Amino acid sequence: MTAPHKDKPWIFRTYAGHSTAAESNKLYKKNLAKGQTGLSIAFDLPTQTGYDSDHQLARGEVGKVGVPIANLGDMRTLFDGIPIAEMNTSMTINATAPWLMALYIAAADEQGAPRKVLQGTTQNDIIKEYLSRGTYVFPPAPSLRLTRDMILFTTSEVPKWNPMNVCSYHLQEAGATPVQELSYALATAVAVLDTVKAAGVSEAAFEDVVGRISFFVNAGMRFVTELCKMRAFTELWEEITRERYGVKNEKMRRFRYGVQVNSLGLTEQQPENNVYRILIETLAVVLSKNARARAVQLPAWNEALGLPRPFDQQWSLRMQQILAYETDLLEYGDLFDGNPAITKKVEELKAAAREELQAIDAMGGAVAAIDSGYMKSKLVESNTRRLEGIESGEQTVVGVNRFKETEPSPLTTGDGAIMVVPEHVEAQQIERLQAWRAQRDAGAVKKALADLRAAASEGRSVMEPSIAAAKAGVTTGEWGATLREIFGEYRAPTGVGRAARQTSGDIGAVRGEVERVSQKLGRRIKFLVGKPGLDGHSNGAEQIAVRARDSGMEVVYEGIRLTPAEIVNAALEEGVHCVGLSILSGSHVPLVRETMERMRAEGLSHIPVIVGGIIPPEDEKVLKGAGVAAVYTPKDFDLNAIMSDIVRIVEASASKAA
């Protein structure tokens, strides 16, 4: 009896990178030795936003959410002993994608790896950065131009590379419904393809471009809906590429995607439950053969608590390997073709997504829908509704709003339960950066930056000048500063001002308390919500700002990427009663300390400060020891309760100051 034919499994990845290039290199080698078949690089926030590690805005952020890559030396170290020619490398990078790709190619050149054999993906989806993740740098139009440069360069010079991963993952993390995830991601792809087509490429070259566009999606807990969403994605993409762009080659019209399953739904409470959540979400993207992911990377069960350890990442890798190698999943055709319930749901999702795509098209496309604030405000509204459902109990989250009784988890106790980036990492990275600057050829750097500046100014592709700059020793911050000179910077709409009002739960009681204390103060409670540092994950800050406004407070919220000095200055000028800081990148201790020190220096020590983010219990003690009035983490899902706390804190502070 012959053995059944088995499809090749998807690429197994783990999203990883931390501390330094050397430490990340060790981690990658361990993961590859355990059977991982591709690399997925997480970069730190300074790298993602085009700053060097010693820039003011980089303080506290170096090595926290990924690896710092400031120059070719760092990229060289990251791949030391790892053959780039044999790797399938995914780089989660967007605003600075051309630069990181340039560094990658420069490192590959040093290893003798021909550009024609390089395989992998750069995320390079700048549009979703304005909507959900916040690591944009330049305005939308020049950002799309950089995306176009990358696409045209790689299609010609690095033909096995996927130059763009249209990323709906972060849309779902920001609260997107399945219909919004479908329509906003596809609208992004249309905006990019329209930009490339406008460059006057040939029909054959354009088909190659379409064939190299991939997607990076999210899979949540509503298993059937998520499975149907992926089937809808494949069918809508085939429809758009065939009807809108006239792509004749069926192979080039295929919807190719990688996935990381939902991190938003991972809970701090009873985190061991997250193992089951991750498995169920994974099944949604591998069970349906006709809509199966090409690559899967899974979060670790304890990501809601902090940075996962190598063991935690291994646990998620083993889950994929068991699915692929121990089950018979890969031996069968599509299990859902012809299922009437699946077909009905897919058609409903497609119809709703087409309607939303038409609305965005009528506005002038995705860029216009960003500038107007339309898409952002819709995401904030959807996220508000999601949180309302959890608060009210309409949406059950096991261990959070139901079945909360629990035994203590042995998995989360003791030293080393999560990985912590040592404080000395930043200082050592800055030392390496300064040494790099000192030993390079200053004349070569000056010429390379002049060539880059000229290319950007004249509308030429920045890719070859960026590769030359990488080899000359230019740093990430110098590359970013040069393009900032040409393109300028951008501050995206927050979506808070247009979001729908919240009226459920016990918000009436909160409003009554806001009115009472406001009268006692002689003016309305004024609450400043600040995002210090480079962390662009603004969903929590936005929801706090919306709920505070709906509770009757006056809210000051200026969006992401502010220095502690700017936040303190706003508190002084606006005369606020409370400052709320939102930090999810792990940089809370240094940034909060600096903010508190500056407030004391400005005579604002009487104004209470509260902090929210992914904050371990030991850091909560540190923050409160520094004078923070309250700390909130993902377990604090009742926003009305937080609003009541703020009112109480403001009243107590005013009474103490009187």
PDB file of C-alpha atoms in Angstrom, residues 244-418:
ATOM      1  CA  ARG A 244      -9.441  45.759 -12.132  1.00  0.00           C
ATOM      2  CA  TYR A 245      -5.939  45.026 -13.405  1.00  0.00           C
ATOM      3  CA  GLY A 246      -6.511  42.473 -16.162  1.00  0.00           C
ATOM      4  CA  VAL A 247      -3.894  40.021 -14.890  1.00  0.00           C
ATOM      5  CA  LYS A 248      -4.106  37.036 -17.237  1.00  0.00           C
ATOM      6  CA  ASN A 249      -1.733  34.608 -15.519  1.00  0.00           C
ATOM      7  CA  GLU A 250      -3.762  32.642 -12.941  1.00  0.00           C
ATOM      8  CA  LYS A 251      -0.628  31.927 -10.903  1.00  0.00           C
ATOM      9  CA  MET A 252       0.006  35.655 -10.467  1.00  0.00           C
ATOM     10  CA  ARG A 253      -3.565  36.158  -9.199  1.00  0.00           C
ATOM     11  CA  ARG A 254      -3.207  33.715  -6.304  1.00  0.00           C
ATOM     12  CA  PHE A 255      -3.691  35.098  -2.824  1.00  0.00           C
ATOM     13  CA  ARG A 256      -0.506  34.305  -0.906  1.00  0.00           C
ATOM     14  CA  TYR A 257      -0.397  35.029   2.775  1.00  0.00           C
ATOM     15  CA  GLY A 258       1.406  34.492   6.020  1.00  0.00           C
ATOM     16  CA  VAL A 259      -0.232  34.758   9.398  1.00  0.00           C
ATOM     17  CA  GLN A 260       0.383  35.492  13.030  1.00  0.00           C
ATOM     18  CA  VAL A 261      -2.633  34.549  15.057  1.00  0.00           C
ATOM     19  CA  ASN A 262      -4.282  37.069  17.334  1.00  0.00           C
ATOM     20  CA  SER A 263      -2.187  38.542  20.127  1.00  0.00           C
ATOM     21  CA  LEU A 264      -4.932  41.006  21.119  1.00  0.00           C
ATOM     22  CA  GLY A 265      -7.036  38.156  22.518  1.00  0.00           C
ATOM     23  CA  LEU A 266      -4.258  36.735  24.694  1.00  0.00           C
ATOM     24  CA  THR A 267      -5.103  37.335  28.326  1.00  0.00           C
ATOM     25  CA  GLU A 268      -2.989  38.294  31.312  1.00  0.00           C
ATOM     26  CA  GLN A 269      -5.486  36.481  33.528  1.00  0.00           C
ATOM     27  CA  GLN A 270      -5.113  32.680  33.441  1.00  0.00           C
ATOM     28  CA  PRO A 271      -2.510  32.984  30.663  1.00  0.00           C
ATOM     29  CA  GLU A 272      -2.257  29.195  30.335  1.00  0.00           C
ATOM     30  CA  ASN A 273      -5.617  29.395  28.484  1.00  0.00           C
ATOM     31  CA  ASN A 274      -3.788  31.194  25.683  1.00  0.00           C
ATOM     32  CA  VAL A 275      -2.297  27.879  24.508  1.00  0.00           C
ATOM     33  CA  TYR A 276      -5.773  26.708  23.465  1.00  0.00           C
ATOM     34  CA  ARG A 277      -6.589  30.055  21.892  1.00  0.00           C
ATOM     35  CA  ILE A 278      -3.443  29.965  19.765  1.00  0.00           C
ATOM     36  CA  LEU A 279      -4.196  26.417  18.552  1.00  0.00           C
ATOM     37  CA  ILE A 280      -7.817  27.198  17.627  1.00  0.00           C
ATOM     38  CA  GLU A 281      -6.768  30.347  15.770  1.00  0.00           C
ATOM     39  CA  THR A 282      -4.075  28.401  13.904  1.00  0.00           C
ATOM     40  CA  LEU A 283      -6.596  25.832  12.698  1.00  0.00           C
ATOM     41  CA  ALA A 284      -8.574  28.618  11.003  1.00  0.00           C
ATOM     42  CA  VAL A 285      -5.676  29.319   8.639  1.00  0.00           C
ATOM     43  CA  VAL A 286      -4.426  25.781   7.922  1.00  0.00           C
ATOM     44  CA  LEU A 287      -7.539  23.565   7.684  1.00  0.00           C
ATOM     45  CA  SER A 288      -8.893  24.988   4.410  1.00  0.00           C
ATOM     46  CA  LYS A 289      -6.410  23.890   1.731  1.00  0.00           C
ATOM     47  CA  ASN A 290      -7.598  26.434  -0.851  1.00  0.00           C
ATOM     48  CA  ALA A 291      -7.001  29.257   1.634  1.00  0.00           C
ATOM     49  CA  ARG A 292      -4.081  27.835   3.605  1.00  0.00           C
ATOM     50  CA  ALA A 293      -1.334  30.135   4.883  1.00  0.00           C
ATOM     51  CA  ARG A 294       2.080  29.942   3.215  1.00  0.00           C
ATOM     52  CA  ALA A 295       3.841  30.821   6.476  1.00  0.00           C
ATOM     53  CA  VAL A 296       2.695  30.776  10.098  1.00  0.00           C
ATOM     54  CA  GLN A 297       4.253  32.436  13.123  1.00  0.00           C
ATOM     55  CA  LEU A 298       2.599  31.983  16.475  1.00  0.00           C
ATOM     56  CA  PRO A 299       2.759  34.206  19.532  1.00  0.00           C
ATOM     57  CA  ALA A 300       3.832  32.693  22.827  1.00  0.00           C
ATOM     58  CA  TRP A 301       1.271  31.885  25.501  1.00  0.00           C
ATOM     59  CA  ASN A 302       2.664  34.560  27.857  1.00  0.00           C
ATOM     60  CA  GLU A 303       2.999  37.531  25.479  1.00  0.00           C
ATOM     61  CA  ALA A 304       0.373  39.436  27.464  1.00  0.00           C
ATOM     62  CA  LEU A 305       2.768  39.283  30.419  1.00  0.00           C
ATOM     63  CA  GLY A 306       6.019  40.342  28.764  1.00  0.00           C
ATOM     64  CA  LEU A 307       8.831  39.213  26.479  1.00  0.00           C
ATOM     65  CA  PRO A 308       8.642  35.424  25.921  1.00  0.00           C
ATOM     66  CA  ARG A 309      11.572  33.157  26.785  1.00  0.00           C
ATOM     67  CA  PRO A 310      13.113  30.691  24.284  1.00  0.00           C
ATOM     68  CA  PHE A 311      11.079  27.874  25.882  1.00  0.00           C
ATOM     69  CA  ASP A 312       7.832  29.788  25.338  1.00  0.00           C
ATOM     70  CA  GLN A 313       8.676  30.316  21.668  1.00  0.00           C
ATOM     71  CA  GLN A 314       9.608  26.637  21.335  1.00  0.00           C
ATOM     72  CA  TRP A 315       6.199  25.652  22.714  1.00  0.00           C
ATOM     73  CA  SER A 316       4.475  27.571  19.905  1.00  0.00           C
ATOM     74  CA  LEU A 317       6.835  26.119  17.285  1.00  0.00           C
ATOM     75  CA  ARG A 318       6.081  22.576  18.478  1.00  0.00           C
ATOM     76  CA  MET A 319       2.355  23.283  18.064  1.00  0.00           C
ATOM     77  CA  GLN A 320       2.902  23.927  14.352  1.00  0.00           C
ATOM     78  CA  GLN A 321       5.130  20.890  13.933  1.00  0.00           C
ATOM     79  CA  ILE A 322       2.588  18.581  15.600  1.00  0.00           C
ATOM     80  CA  LEU A 323      -0.160  19.885  13.288  1.00  0.00           C
ATOM     81  CA  ALA A 324       1.975  19.434  10.180  1.00  0.00           C
ATOM     82  CA  TYR A 325       3.782  16.167  10.945  1.00  0.00           C
ATOM     83  CA  GLU A 326       1.647  14.154  13.389  1.00  0.00           C
ATOM     84  CA  THR A 327      -1.821  14.748  11.930  1.00  0.00           C
ATOM     85  CA  ASP A 328      -3.084  13.790   8.458  1.00  0.00           C
ATOM     86  CA  LEU A 329      -4.129  17.365   7.667  1.00  0.00           C
ATOM     87  CA  LEU A 330      -1.787  17.722   4.672  1.00  0.00           C
ATOM     88  CA  GLU A 331      -2.999  14.509   2.993  1.00  0.00           C
ATOM     89  CA  TYR A 332      -6.435  15.821   1.930  1.00  0.00           C
ATOM     90  CA  GLY A 333      -7.982  18.321  -0.436  1.00  0.00           C
ATOM     91  CA  ASP A 334     -10.060  21.218   0.812  1.00  0.00           C
ATOM     92  CA  LEU A 335     -12.373  20.048   3.594  1.00  0.00           C
ATOM     93  CA  PHE A 336     -14.877  22.888   3.169  1.00  0.00           C
ATOM     94  CA  ASP A 337     -15.592  23.100  -0.566  1.00  0.00           C
ATOM     95  CA  GLY A 338     -19.309  22.733  -1.148  1.00  0.00           C
ATOM     96  CA  ASN A 339     -20.284  23.317   2.473  1.00  0.00           C
ATOM     97  CA  PRO A 340     -23.433  25.499   2.288  1.00  0.00           C
ATOM     98  CA  ALA A 341     -22.859  27.212   5.641  1.00  0.00           C
ATOM     99  CA  ILE A 342     -19.293  28.137   4.684  1.00  0.00           C
ATOM    100  CA  THR A 343     -20.319  29.306   1.199  1.00  0.00           C
ATOM    101  CA  LYS A 344     -23.104  31.497   2.637  1.00  0.00           C
ATOM    102  CA  LYS A 345     -20.800  33.165   5.162  1.00  0.00           C
ATOM    103  CA  VAL A 346     -18.065  33.737   2.565  1.00  0.00           C
ATOM    104  CA  GLU A 347     -20.528  35.403   0.189  1.00  0.00           C
ATOM    105  CA  GLU A 348     -21.842  37.651   2.982  1.00  0.00           C
ATOM    106  CA  LEU A 349     -18.316  38.788   3.852  1.00  0.00           C
ATOM    107  CA  LYS A 350     -17.440  39.402   0.207  1.00  0.00           C
ATOM    108  CA  ALA A 351     -20.576  41.477  -0.417  1.00  0.00           C
ATOM    109  CA  ALA A 352     -19.998  43.661   2.634  1.00  0.00           C
ATOM    110  CA  ALA A 353     -16.308  44.090   1.784  1.00  0.00           C
ATOM    111  CA  ARG A 354     -17.116  45.094  -1.812  1.00  0.00           C
ATOM    112  CA  GLU A 355     -19.512  47.746  -0.489  1.00  0.00           C
ATOM    113  CA  GLU A 356     -16.859  49.196   1.835  1.00  0.00           C
ATOM    114  CA  LEU A 357     -14.239  49.095  -0.941  1.00  0.00           C
ATOM    115  CA  GLN A 358     -16.572  51.087  -3.171  1.00  0.00           C
ATOM    116  CA  ALA A 359     -17.046  53.688  -0.401  1.00  0.00           C
ATOM    117  CA  ILE A 360     -13.260  54.053   0.019  1.00  0.00           C
ATOM    118  CA  ASP A 361     -12.794  54.254  -3.758  1.00  0.00           C
ATOM    119  CA  ALA A 362     -15.388  57.030  -3.920  1.00  0.00           C
ATOM    120  CA  MET A 363     -13.359  59.042  -1.372  1.00  0.00           C
ATOM    121  CA  GLY A 364     -10.317  58.843  -3.635  1.00  0.00           C
ATOM    122  CA  GLY A 365      -8.788  55.639  -2.295  1.00  0.00           C
ATOM    123  CA  ALA A 366      -6.989  54.519   0.840  1.00  0.00           C
ATOM    124  CA  VAL A 367      -4.692  57.550   1.164  1.00  0.00           C
ATOM    125  CA  ALA A 368      -7.618  59.969   1.024  1.00  0.00           C
ATOM    126  CA  ALA A 369      -9.483  57.823   3.579  1.00  0.00           C
ATOM    127  CA  ILE A 370      -6.463  58.118   5.890  1.00  0.00           C
ATOM    128  CA  ASP A 371      -6.081  61.887   5.549  1.00  0.00           C
ATOM    129  CA  SER A 372      -9.800  62.414   6.185  1.00  0.00           C
ATOM    130  CA  GLY A 373      -9.620  60.257   9.321  1.00  0.00           C
ATOM    131  CA  TYR A 374     -12.412  58.010   8.014  1.00  0.00           C
ATOM    132  CA  MET A 375     -10.728  54.624   8.364  1.00  0.00           C
ATOM    133  CA  LYS A 376      -9.060  55.475  11.671  1.00  0.00           C
ATOM    134  CA  SER A 377     -12.281  56.662  13.296  1.00  0.00           C
ATOM    135  CA  LYS A 378     -14.090  53.523  12.102  1.00  0.00           C
ATOM    136  CA  LEU A 379     -11.426  51.347  13.720  1.00  0.00           C
ATOM    137  CA  VAL A 380     -11.668  53.262  17.001  1.00  0.00           C
ATOM    138  CA  GLU A 381     -15.460  52.800  16.944  1.00  0.00           C
ATOM    139  CA  SER A 382     -15.146  49.054  16.252  1.00  0.00           C
ATOM    140  CA  ASN A 383     -12.664  48.657  19.079  1.00  0.00           C
ATOM    141  CA  THR A 384     -14.981  50.572  21.401  1.00  0.00           C
ATOM    142  CA  ARG A 385     -17.802  48.153  20.576  1.00  0.00           C
ATOM    143  CA  ARG A 386     -15.493  45.176  21.152  1.00  0.00           C
ATOM    144  CA  LEU A 387     -14.485  46.439  24.591  1.00  0.00           C
ATOM    145  CA  GLU A 388     -18.092  47.243  25.466  1.00  0.00           C
ATOM    146  CA  GLY A 389     -19.014  43.642  24.712  1.00  0.00           C
ATOM    147  CA  ILE A 390     -16.323  42.357  27.079  1.00  0.00           C
ATOM    148  CA  GLU A 391     -17.259  44.858  29.805  1.00  0.00           C
ATOM    149  CA  SER A 392     -20.955  43.985  29.611  1.00  0.00           C
ATOM    150  CA  GLY A 393     -20.319  40.235  29.461  1.00  0.00           C
ATOM    151  CA  GLU A 394     -22.003  39.942  26.070  1.00  0.00           C
ATOM    152  CA  GLN A 395     -18.661  38.639  24.722  1.00  0.00           C
ATOM    153  CA  THR A 396     -17.282  35.928  26.973  1.00  0.00           C
ATOM    154  CA  VAL A 397     -13.552  35.827  27.595  1.00  0.00           C
ATOM    155  CA  VAL A 398     -12.776  32.840  29.799  1.00  0.00           C
ATOM    156  CA  GLY A 399     -10.820  33.810  32.877  1.00  0.00           C
ATOM    157  CA  VAL A 400     -11.494  37.510  32.338  1.00  0.00           C
ATOM    158  CA  ASN A 401     -15.222  38.173  32.632  1.00  0.00           C
ATOM    159  CA  ARG A 402     -16.413  34.583  33.267  1.00  0.00           C
ATOM    160  CA  PHE A 403     -14.947  31.559  35.056  1.00  0.00           C
ATOM    161  CA  LYS A 404     -12.543  33.817  36.918  1.00  0.00           C
ATOM    162  CA  GLU A 405     -11.969  31.429  39.825  1.00  0.00           C
ATOM    163  CA  THR A 406      -8.528  29.904  39.335  1.00  0.00           C
ATOM    164  CA  GLU A 407      -5.678  27.977  40.819  1.00  0.00           C
ATOM    165  CA  PRO A 408      -2.329  29.796  40.950  1.00  0.00           C
ATOM    166  CA  SER A 409      -0.353  29.028  37.806  1.00  0.00           C
ATOM    167  CA  PRO A 410       3.066  27.432  38.377  1.00  0.00           C
ATOM    168  CA  LEU A 411       4.003  28.633  34.879  1.00  0.00           C
ATOM    169  CA  THR A 412       4.062  32.290  35.879  1.00  0.00           C
ATOM    170  CA  THR A 413       5.815  32.169  39.222  1.00  0.00           C
ATOM    171  CA  GLY A 414       9.443  32.550  40.233  1.00  0.00           C
ATOM    172  CA  ASP A 415      12.372  34.437  38.776  1.00  0.00           C
ATOM    173  CA  GLY A 416      12.723  34.362  35.019  1.00  0.00           C
ATOM    174  CA  ALA A 417       9.019  33.775  34.281  1.00  0.00           C
ATOM    175  CA  ILE A 418       9.411  36.249  31.437  1.00  0.00           C
TER     176      ILE A 418
END
